[in-house]
PDB file of C-alpha atoms in Angstrom:
ATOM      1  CA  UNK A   1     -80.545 -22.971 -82.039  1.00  0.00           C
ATOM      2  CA  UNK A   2     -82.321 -25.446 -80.135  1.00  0.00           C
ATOM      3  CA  UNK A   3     -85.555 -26.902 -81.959  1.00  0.00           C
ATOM      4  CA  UNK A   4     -88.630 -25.569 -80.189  1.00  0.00           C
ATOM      5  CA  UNK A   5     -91.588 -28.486 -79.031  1.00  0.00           C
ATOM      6  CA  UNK A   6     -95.024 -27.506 -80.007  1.00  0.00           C
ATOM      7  CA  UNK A   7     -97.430 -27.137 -77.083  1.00  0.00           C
ATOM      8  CA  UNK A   8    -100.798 -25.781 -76.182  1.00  0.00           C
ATOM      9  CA  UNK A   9    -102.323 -24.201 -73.435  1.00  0.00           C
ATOM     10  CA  UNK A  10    -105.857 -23.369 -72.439  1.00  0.00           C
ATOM     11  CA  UNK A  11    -107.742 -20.649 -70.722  1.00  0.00           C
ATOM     12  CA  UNK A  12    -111.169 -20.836 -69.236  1.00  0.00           C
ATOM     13  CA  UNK A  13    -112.450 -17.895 -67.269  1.00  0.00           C
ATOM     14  CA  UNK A  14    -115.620 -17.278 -64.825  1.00  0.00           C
ATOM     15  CA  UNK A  15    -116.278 -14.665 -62.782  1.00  0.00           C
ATOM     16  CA  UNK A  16    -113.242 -13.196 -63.483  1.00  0.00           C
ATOM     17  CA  UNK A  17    -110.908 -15.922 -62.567  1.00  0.00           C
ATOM     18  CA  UNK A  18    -108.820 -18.473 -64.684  1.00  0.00           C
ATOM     19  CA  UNK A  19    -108.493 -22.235 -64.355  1.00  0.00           C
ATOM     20  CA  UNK A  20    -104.940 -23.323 -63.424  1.00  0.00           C
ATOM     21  CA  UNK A  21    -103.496 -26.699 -62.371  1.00  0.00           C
ATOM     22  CA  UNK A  22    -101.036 -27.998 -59.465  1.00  0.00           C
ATOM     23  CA  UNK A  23     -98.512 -30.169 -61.481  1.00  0.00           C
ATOM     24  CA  UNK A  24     -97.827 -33.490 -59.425  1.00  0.00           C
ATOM     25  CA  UNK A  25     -94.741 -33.242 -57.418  1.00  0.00           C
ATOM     26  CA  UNK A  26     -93.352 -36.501 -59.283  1.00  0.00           C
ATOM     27  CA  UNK A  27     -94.009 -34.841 -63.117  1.00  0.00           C
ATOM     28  CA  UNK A  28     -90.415 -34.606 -65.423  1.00  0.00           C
ATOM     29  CA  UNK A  29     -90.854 -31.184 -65.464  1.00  0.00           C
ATOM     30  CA  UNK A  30     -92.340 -27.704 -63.997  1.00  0.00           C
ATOM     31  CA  UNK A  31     -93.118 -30.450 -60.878  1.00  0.00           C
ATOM     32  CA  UNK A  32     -95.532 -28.504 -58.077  1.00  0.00           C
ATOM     33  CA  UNK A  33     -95.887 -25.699 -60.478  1.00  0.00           C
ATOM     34  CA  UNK A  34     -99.580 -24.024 -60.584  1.00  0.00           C
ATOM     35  CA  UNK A  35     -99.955 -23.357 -64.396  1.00  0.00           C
ATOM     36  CA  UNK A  36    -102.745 -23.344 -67.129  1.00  0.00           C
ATOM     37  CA  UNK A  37    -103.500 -26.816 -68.225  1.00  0.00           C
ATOM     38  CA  UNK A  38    -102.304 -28.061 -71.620  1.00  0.00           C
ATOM     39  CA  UNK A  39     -99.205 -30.402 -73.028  1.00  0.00           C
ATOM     40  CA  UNK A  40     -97.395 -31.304 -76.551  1.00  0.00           C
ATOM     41  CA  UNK A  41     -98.897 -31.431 -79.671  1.00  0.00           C
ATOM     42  CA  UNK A  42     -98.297 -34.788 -81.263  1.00  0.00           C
ATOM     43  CA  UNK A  43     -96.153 -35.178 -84.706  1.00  0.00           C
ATOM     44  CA  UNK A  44     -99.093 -34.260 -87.397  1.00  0.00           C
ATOM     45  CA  UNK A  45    -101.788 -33.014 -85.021  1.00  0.00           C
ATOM     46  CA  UNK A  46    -102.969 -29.815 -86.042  1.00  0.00           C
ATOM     47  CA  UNK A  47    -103.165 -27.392 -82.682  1.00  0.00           C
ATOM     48  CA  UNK A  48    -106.556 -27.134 -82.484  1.00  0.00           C
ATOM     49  CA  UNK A  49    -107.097 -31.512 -82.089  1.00  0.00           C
ATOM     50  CA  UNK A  50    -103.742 -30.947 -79.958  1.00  0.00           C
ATOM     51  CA  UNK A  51    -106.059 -29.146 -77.782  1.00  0.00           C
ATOM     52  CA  UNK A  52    -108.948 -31.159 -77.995  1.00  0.00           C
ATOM     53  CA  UNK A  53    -106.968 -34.340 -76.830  1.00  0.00           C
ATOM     54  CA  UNK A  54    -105.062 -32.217 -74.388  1.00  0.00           C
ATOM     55  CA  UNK A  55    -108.010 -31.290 -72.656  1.00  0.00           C
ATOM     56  CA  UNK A  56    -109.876 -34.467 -72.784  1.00  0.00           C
ATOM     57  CA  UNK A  57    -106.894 -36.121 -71.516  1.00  0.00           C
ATOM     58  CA  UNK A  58    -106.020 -33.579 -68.948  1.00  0.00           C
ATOM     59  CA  UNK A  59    -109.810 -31.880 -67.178  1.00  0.00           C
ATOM     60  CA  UNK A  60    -112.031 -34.692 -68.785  1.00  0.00           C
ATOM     61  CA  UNK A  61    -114.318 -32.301 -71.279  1.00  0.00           C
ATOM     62  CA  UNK A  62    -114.642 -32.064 -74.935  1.00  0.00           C
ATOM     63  CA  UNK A  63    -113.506 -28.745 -75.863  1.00  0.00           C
ATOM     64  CA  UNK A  64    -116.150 -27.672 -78.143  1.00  0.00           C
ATOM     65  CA  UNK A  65    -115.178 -23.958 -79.074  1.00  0.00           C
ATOM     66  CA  UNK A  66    -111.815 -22.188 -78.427  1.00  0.00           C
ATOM     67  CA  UNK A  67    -109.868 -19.671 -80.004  1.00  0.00           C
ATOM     68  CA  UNK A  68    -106.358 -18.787 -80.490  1.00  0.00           C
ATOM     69  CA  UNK A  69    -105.337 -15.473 -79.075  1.00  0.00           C
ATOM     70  CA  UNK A  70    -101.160 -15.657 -78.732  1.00  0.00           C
ATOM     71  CA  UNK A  71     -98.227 -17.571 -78.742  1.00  0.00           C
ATOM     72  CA  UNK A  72     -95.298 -17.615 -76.564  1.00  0.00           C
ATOM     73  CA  UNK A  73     -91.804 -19.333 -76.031  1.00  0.00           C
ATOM     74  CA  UNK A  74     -91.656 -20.968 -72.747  1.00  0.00           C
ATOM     75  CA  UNK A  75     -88.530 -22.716 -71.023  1.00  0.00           C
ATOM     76  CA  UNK A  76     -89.698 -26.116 -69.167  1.00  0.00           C
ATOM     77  CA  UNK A  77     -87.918 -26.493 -65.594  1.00  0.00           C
ATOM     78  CA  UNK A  78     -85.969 -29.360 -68.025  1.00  0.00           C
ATOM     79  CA  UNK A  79     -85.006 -27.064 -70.480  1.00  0.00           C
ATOM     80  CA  UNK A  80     -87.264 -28.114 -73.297  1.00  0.00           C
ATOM     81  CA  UNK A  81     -87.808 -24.720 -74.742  1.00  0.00           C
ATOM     82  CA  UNK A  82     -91.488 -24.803 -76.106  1.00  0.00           C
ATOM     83  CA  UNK A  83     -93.529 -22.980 -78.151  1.00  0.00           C
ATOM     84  CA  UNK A  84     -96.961 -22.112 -76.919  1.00  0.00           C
ATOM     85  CA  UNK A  85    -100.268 -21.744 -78.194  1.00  0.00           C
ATOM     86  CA  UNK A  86    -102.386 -20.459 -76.030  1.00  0.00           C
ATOM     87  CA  UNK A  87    -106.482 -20.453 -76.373  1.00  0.00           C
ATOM     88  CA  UNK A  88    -109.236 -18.971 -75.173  1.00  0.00           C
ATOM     89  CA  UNK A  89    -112.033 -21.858 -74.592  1.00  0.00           C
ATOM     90  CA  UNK A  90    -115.599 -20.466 -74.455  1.00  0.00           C
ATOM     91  CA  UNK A  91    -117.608 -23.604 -74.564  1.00  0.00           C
ATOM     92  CA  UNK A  92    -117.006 -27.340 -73.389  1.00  0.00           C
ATOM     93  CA  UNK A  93    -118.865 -30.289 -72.126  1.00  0.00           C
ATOM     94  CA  UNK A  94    -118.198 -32.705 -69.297  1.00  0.00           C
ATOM     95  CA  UNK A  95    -117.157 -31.582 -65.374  1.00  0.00           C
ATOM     96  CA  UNK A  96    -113.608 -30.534 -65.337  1.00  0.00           C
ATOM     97  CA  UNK A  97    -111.855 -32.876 -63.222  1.00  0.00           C
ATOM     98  CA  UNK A  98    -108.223 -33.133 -62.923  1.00  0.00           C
ATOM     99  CA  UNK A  99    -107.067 -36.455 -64.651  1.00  0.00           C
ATOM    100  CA  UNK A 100    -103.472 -35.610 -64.688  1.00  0.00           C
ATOM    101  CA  UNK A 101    -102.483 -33.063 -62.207  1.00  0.00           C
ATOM    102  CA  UNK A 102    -102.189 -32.757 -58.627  1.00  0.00           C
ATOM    103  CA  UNK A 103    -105.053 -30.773 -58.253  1.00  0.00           C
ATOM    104  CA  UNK A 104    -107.203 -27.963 -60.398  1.00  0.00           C
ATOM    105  CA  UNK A 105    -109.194 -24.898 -59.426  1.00  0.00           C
ATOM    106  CA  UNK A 106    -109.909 -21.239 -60.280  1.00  0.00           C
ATOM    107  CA  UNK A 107    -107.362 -18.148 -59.730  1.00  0.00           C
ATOM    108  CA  UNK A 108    -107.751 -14.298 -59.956  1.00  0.00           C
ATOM    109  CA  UNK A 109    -104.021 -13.644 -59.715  1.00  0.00           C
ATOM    110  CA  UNK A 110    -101.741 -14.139 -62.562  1.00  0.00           C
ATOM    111  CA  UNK A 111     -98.874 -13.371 -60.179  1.00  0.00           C
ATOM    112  CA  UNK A 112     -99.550 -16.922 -58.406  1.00  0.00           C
ATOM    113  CA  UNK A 113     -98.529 -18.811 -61.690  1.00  0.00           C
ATOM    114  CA  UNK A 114     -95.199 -20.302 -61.541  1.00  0.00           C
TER     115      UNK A 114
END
């Protein structure tokens, strides 16, 4: 069995929406997707400063509470099968901006994730 990459994943939510993010079109992998912002956790980074770089990195805040509430194995459009920690982040600081992706903003429809 393949070896699964570490990843995280965060979720922010107001007013009943979630933040997501348009991957560029020219990213390795899951290009164009729309998909909740996060990326690898580096070899001996714990999850939770995985996150914290992720995000500071990615949207430009300092995550400054969050919360583990699943994991998941995900398959990259590459094939890179990951697994995924995903957290619930209930207080930052800084104006998310998108740093890395095409483009970020707030959905009510899980069904539009790709």
């Amino acid at each position: 069995m393949t070896e699964k990459a570490n990843v995280v994943a965060s979720i922010f939510l107001k007013n009943g929406n979630f933040l997501v993010e348009r991957r560029r079109s020219d990213d390795s992998a899951d290009a164009g997707f729309v998909c909740i912002p996060g990326g690898h956790v580096d070899k001996g980074e714990s999850l939770e400063d995985a996150l914290k770089r992720e995000m500071k990195e990615e949207l430009n805040i300092i995550v400054k509470k969050a919360e583990m509430i699943f994991k998941d194995i995900y398959i990259a459009s590459d094939g890179e099968r990951q697994m995924c920690h995903y957290f619930h982040v209930t207080d930052w600081s800084g104006d998310l901006s998108p740093n890395e992706a095409a483009e970020i903003f707030w959905e009510s429809d899980v069904n539009k994730l790709t």
